[in-house]
Short mmCIF file of C-alpha atoms in Angstrom, two decimals:
data_model
loop_
_atom_site.label_atom_id
_atom_site.label_comp_id
_atom_site.label_asym_id
_atom_site.label_seq_id
_atom_site.Cartn_x
_atom_site.Cartn_y
_atom_site.Cartn_z
CA MET A 1 0.00 0.00 0.00
CA ASN A 2 2.78 2.42 0.91
CA LYS A 3 4.49 1.65 -2.40
CA ILE A 4 1.29 2.43 -4.33
CA LEU A 5 0.78 5.69 -2.45
CA SER A 6 4.37 6.67 -3.15
CA VAL A 7 3.90 6.11 -6.89
CA VAL A 8 0.64 8.10 -6.92
CA MET A 9 2.29 10.96 -5.03
CA LEU A 10 5.24 10.89 -7.42
CA LEU A 11 2.97 11.09 -10.46
CA THR A 12 0.89 13.87 -8.90
CA ILE A 13 3.92 15.96 -7.94
CA SER A 14 5.48 15.36 -11.35
CA THR A 15 2.32 16.58 -13.11
CA ILE A 16 2.09 19.69 -10.92
CA LEU A 17 5.74 20.58 -11.48
CA TYR A 18 5.49 20.19 -15.23
CA ALA A 19 2.18 22.07 -15.36
CA GLN A 20 3.97 25.01 -13.74
CA LYS A 21 7.02 24.78 -15.99
CA ASP A 22 5.66 23.72 -19.38
CA VAL A 23 3.25 26.52 -20.21
CA THR A 24 2.32 27.63 -23.71
CA ARG A 25 5.10 29.46 -25.53
CA PHE A 26 4.87 32.13 -28.20
CA LEU A 27 8.05 32.58 -30.25
CA GLY A 28 9.83 30.67 -27.49
CA ILE A 29 8.54 33.05 -24.79
CA PRO A 30 6.41 31.53 -21.98
CA VAL A 31 2.91 33.02 -21.99
CA ASP A 32 3.25 34.01 -18.35
CA GLY A 33 4.48 36.79 -16.06
CA SER A 34 3.42 40.41 -16.12
CA LYS A 35 2.18 42.38 -19.10
CA SER A 36 5.11 44.81 -18.99
CA GLU A 37 7.60 41.94 -18.95
CA MET A 38 5.91 40.29 -21.92
CA ILE A 39 5.86 43.54 -23.90
CA GLN A 40 9.59 44.00 -23.33
CA LYS A 41 10.31 40.43 -24.47
CA LEU A 42 8.22 40.93 -27.61
CA LYS A 43 9.96 44.23 -28.34
CA ALA A 44 13.26 42.35 -28.09
CA LYS A 45 11.91 40.10 -30.86
CA GLY A 46 11.52 43.15 -33.10
CA TYR A 47 7.89 44.12 -32.47
CA ARG A 48 6.98 47.78 -32.06
CA TYR A 49 4.66 48.94 -29.28
CA ASN A 50 1.70 51.11 -30.35
CA SER A 51 0.61 53.02 -27.25
CA THR A 52 -2.54 54.32 -28.95
CA LEU A 53 -3.86 50.83 -29.72
CA ASP A 54 -2.10 49.22 -26.73
CA CYS A 55 -0.68 46.48 -28.92
CA LEU A 56 2.50 45.48 -30.66
CA GLU A 57 2.98 45.59 -34.41
CA GLY A 58 5.16 43.53 -36.70
CA GLU A 59 5.36 40.37 -38.79
CA PHE A 60 4.32 36.89 -37.72
CA ASN A 61 4.33 33.81 -39.94
CA GLY A 62 4.65 35.94 -43.06
CA SER A 63 1.80 38.38 -42.29
CA GLN A 64 1.63 41.84 -40.76
CA VAL A 65 -0.15 41.56 -37.42
CA HIS A 66 -1.16 43.27 -34.22
CA LEU A 67 -0.27 41.47 -30.98
CA SER A 68 -2.33 41.98 -27.82
CA VAL A 69 -1.18 40.84 -24.39
CA VAL A 70 -4.15 39.75 -22.27
CA THR A 71 -3.88 39.32 -18.50
CA ASN A 72 -5.83 37.91 -15.57
CA ASN A 73 -4.92 39.04 -12.05
CA ASN A 74 -1.82 40.72 -13.50
CA LYS A 75 -0.59 37.48 -15.09
CA VAL A 76 -0.42 36.99 -18.84
CA TRP A 77 -2.74 34.23 -20.00
CA ARG A 78 -3.17 35.02 -23.71
CA ILE A 79 -1.31 36.42 -26.69
CA ALA A 80 -3.80 37.39 -29.40
CA ILE A 81 -2.49 37.79 -32.95
CA VAL A 82 -4.74 39.66 -35.38
CA ASP A 83 -4.11 40.23 -39.09
CA ALA A 84 -3.36 43.91 -39.67
CA VAL A 85 -4.66 43.71 -43.26
CA LEU A 86 -8.14 42.45 -44.13
CA SER A 87 -8.60 39.86 -46.90
CA ASN A 88 -11.28 38.88 -49.37
CA GLU A 89 -13.05 35.53 -49.17
CA THR A 90 -10.74 33.74 -51.62
CA ASP A 91 -7.56 34.89 -49.88
CA ILE A 92 -8.83 34.04 -46.39
CA ARG A 93 -9.77 30.53 -47.58
CA ILE A 94 -6.23 30.02 -48.89
CA ARG A 95 -4.70 31.42 -45.70
CA PHE A 96 -6.89 29.31 -43.41
CA ASN A 97 -6.07 26.13 -45.35
CA ALA A 98 -2.36 26.96 -45.29
CA LEU A 99 -2.43 27.40 -41.50
CA CYS A 100 -4.22 24.08 -41.06
CA ARG A 101 -1.55 22.34 -43.14
CA GLN A 102 1.25 24.05 -41.21
CA PHE A 103 -0.13 22.99 -37.84
CA LYS A 104 -0.89 19.47 -39.04
CA LYS A 105 2.72 18.80 -40.05
CA ASN A 106 4.21 20.53 -36.98
CA GLN A 107 5.06 17.84 -34.42
CA ARG A 108 4.80 20.33 -31.56
CA TYR A 109 1.00 20.33 -31.84
CA ILE A 110 -1.77 17.81 -31.28
CA PRO A 111 -5.21 18.58 -32.79
CA VAL A 112 -7.95 18.82 -30.18
CA SER A 113 -10.86 17.92 -32.44
CA SER A 114 -11.79 17.01 -36.00
CA SER A 115 -12.20 20.73 -36.70
CA SER A 116 -8.40 20.91 -36.60
CA ASP A 117 -8.33 18.90 -39.83
CA TYR A 118 -10.32 21.48 -41.77
CA TYR A 119 -9.97 22.05 -45.46
CA LEU A 120 -12.13 24.72 -47.05
CA PHE A 121 -13.04 23.88 -50.64
CA GLU A 122 -13.55 26.52 -53.32
CA ASP A 123 -17.32 26.10 -53.27
CA GLU A 124 -17.47 26.88 -49.52
CA ASN A 125 -19.54 30.08 -49.18
CA ILE A 126 -17.81 31.51 -46.13
CA SER A 127 -19.85 34.71 -46.12
CA TYR A 128 -23.18 32.87 -46.18
CA GLU A 129 -22.11 30.29 -43.60
CA MET A 130 -20.85 32.92 -41.15
CA THR A 131 -23.57 35.54 -41.68
CA VAL A 132 -26.68 33.37 -42.06
CA LYS A 133 -25.76 30.16 -40.25
CA ASN A 134 -23.42 31.73 -37.67
CA LYS A 135 -20.81 29.11 -38.52
CA ARG A 136 -17.47 29.46 -36.79
CA TYR A 137 -14.35 28.48 -38.68
CA GLU A 138 -11.71 27.53 -36.14
CA ALA A 139 -8.98 24.97 -35.51
CA ILE A 140 -7.72 24.11 -32.02
CA TYR A 141 -4.49 22.46 -30.89
CA ASN A 142 -2.49 21.62 -27.78
CA GLN A 143 1.14 22.65 -27.80
CA ILE A 144 3.63 20.00 -26.65
CA PRO A 145 6.54 21.49 -24.65
CA THR A 146 9.85 21.38 -26.48
CA VAL A 147 12.30 18.93 -24.92
CA THR A 148 15.89 20.13 -25.23
CA GLU A 149 17.64 17.79 -22.81
CA PRO A 150 19.17 14.55 -24.16
CA ILE A 151 16.92 11.50 -23.69
CA ASN A 152 18.48 8.11 -22.97
CA LYS A 153 15.31 6.16 -22.22
CA VAL A 154 13.41 3.82 -24.49
CA LEU A 155 9.63 3.47 -24.62
CA PRO A 156 8.36 -0.05 -23.87
CA ASP A 157 6.51 -1.92 -26.63
CA MET A 158 3.07 -1.30 -25.09
CA LEU A 159 3.63 2.45 -25.04
CA LYS A 160 5.07 2.42 -28.56
CA GLN A 161 1.91 0.79 -29.88
CA LYS A 162 -0.26 3.49 -28.32
CA LEU A 163 1.95 6.24 -29.75
CA ASP A 164 2.73 4.61 -33.09
CA ASN A 165 2.44 7.82 -35.06
CA GLU A 166 5.24 9.94 -36.47
CA GLU A 167 3.27 13.08 -35.63
CA LEU A 168 3.52 12.19 -31.92
CA LEU A 169 7.33 12.17 -31.84
CA ASN A 170 7.48 15.19 -29.53
CA LEU A 171 4.89 13.65 -27.21
CA LYS A 172 7.09 10.58 -26.92
CA LYS A 173 10.08 12.79 -26.08
CA TYR A 174 7.98 14.66 -23.53
CA ILE A 175 6.96 11.42 -21.82
CA LEU A 176 10.56 10.23 -21.74
CA SER A 177 11.68 13.49 -20.16
CA LYS A 178 8.85 13.57 -17.62
CA TYR A 179 8.82 10.11 -16.06
CA THR A 180 11.46 7.97 -14.42
CA ALA A 181 12.88 5.00 -16.28
CA GLU A 182 11.23 2.67 -13.74
CA LEU A 183 7.74 4.01 -14.38
CA ILE A 184 8.21 3.99 -18.15
CA ALA A 185 9.46 0.40 -18.05
CA ASP A 186 6.32 -0.69 -16.18
CA ASN A 187 3.90 -1.65 -18.98
CA THR A 188 0.99 -1.67 -16.53
CA LYS A 189 1.27 2.11 -16.19
CA TRP A 190 1.01 3.04 -19.88
CA GLU A 191 -2.60 4.28 -19.68
CA GLN A 192 -1.85 6.44 -16.67
CA ILE A 193 1.35 7.79 -18.23
CA ILE A 194 -0.39 8.81 -21.46
CA TYR A 195 -3.35 10.32 -19.58
CA GLU A 196 -1.18 12.35 -17.22
CA SER A 197 1.07 13.52 -20.04
CA LEU A 198 -1.92 14.76 -22.03
CA GLU A 199 -3.41 16.27 -18.88
CA ALA A 200 -0.21 18.24 -18.35
CA ILE A 201 -0.36 19.84 -21.82
CA TYR A 202 -4.08 20.26 -22.45
CA LYS A 203 -3.95 23.77 -20.98
CA ASN A 204 -1.34 24.75 -23.59
CA SER A 205 -3.95 25.84 -26.11
CA VAL A 206 -3.17 27.37 -29.50
CA TRP A 207 -6.03 28.06 -31.87
CA PHE A 208 -7.11 30.29 -34.71
CA MET A 209 -10.32 31.40 -36.37
CA ILE A 210 -11.71 33.46 -39.25
CA ASP A 211 -13.11 36.82 -38.21
CA GLN A 212 -15.45 38.77 -40.46
CA GLN A 213 -15.43 42.57 -40.60
CA TYR A 214 -17.95 44.25 -42.93
CA GLY A 215 -17.57 41.73 -45.72
CA GLU A 216 -13.82 41.30 -45.35
CA TYR A 217 -11.90 38.76 -43.32
CA ARG A 218 -8.89 38.24 -41.10
CA ILE A 219 -7.27 35.47 -39.11
CA VAL A 220 -7.23 35.82 -35.33
CA MET A 221 -4.89 33.46 -33.49
CA PHE A 222 -4.57 32.81 -29.76
CA TYR A 223 -1.73 31.38 -27.68
CA ASP A 224 -3.40 30.61 -24.34
CA ASN A 225 -1.91 29.61 -21.01
CA GLU A 226 -5.04 28.15 -19.43
CA HIS A 227 -3.28 27.88 -16.05
CA ASN A 228 -3.54 31.68 -15.73
CA ARG A 229 -7.02 32.02 -17.18
CA SER A 230 -9.88 33.15 -14.94
CA ASN A 231 -11.82 30.25 -13.44
CA GLY A 232 -14.39 32.34 -11.59
CA GLU A 233 -12.19 33.03 -8.59
CA ASP A 234 -13.19 36.72 -8.66
CA LEU A 235 -16.95 36.06 -8.59
#
């Protein structure tokens, strides 16, 4: 019994520690800390602060954007990236599809739902769907923390079977960096290991959507640290 309790405590403490450390990152910067600190870090990346709009301006992923730093209880919980230039329906379809492809092939992200595998065909009437049917075009992902330390462990066969997907390479690395060799070697723990690993990253949310403005469109993207998000504690 004591041995079981020790393992449970180890897993719980490990999850808590990694939840605190492995928050969502934007351009390598943890989405955390104070707003002023975040603004300074973004300025160091080359973004310019616009005091009138209270945002930063610059280029991100090939597009001119405005960056907004959103806080809760003086802690940053969101970086919002908004296209600075509006697009027509054809261009926004191409841009949305391109983003979906980029995220799909990026091993640092796991799609949250089938909506993350979107592809908008040419006959998709975005204007009608959004205006009349109130359809929301969005794709949501969880960001896997980047593992930089060398890994000398090997996943057991049971765990390999459950993660037998090239797109999950970074998740495998994350698991290897998070758990002790003894726990990883114990094939009876594979369900708990996968569950706790996913639990530790599910609050690292990165998602984007199409926003409509008077017949024109733009992409709005969010890098969210759900650990800092309001959970009703101020009610």
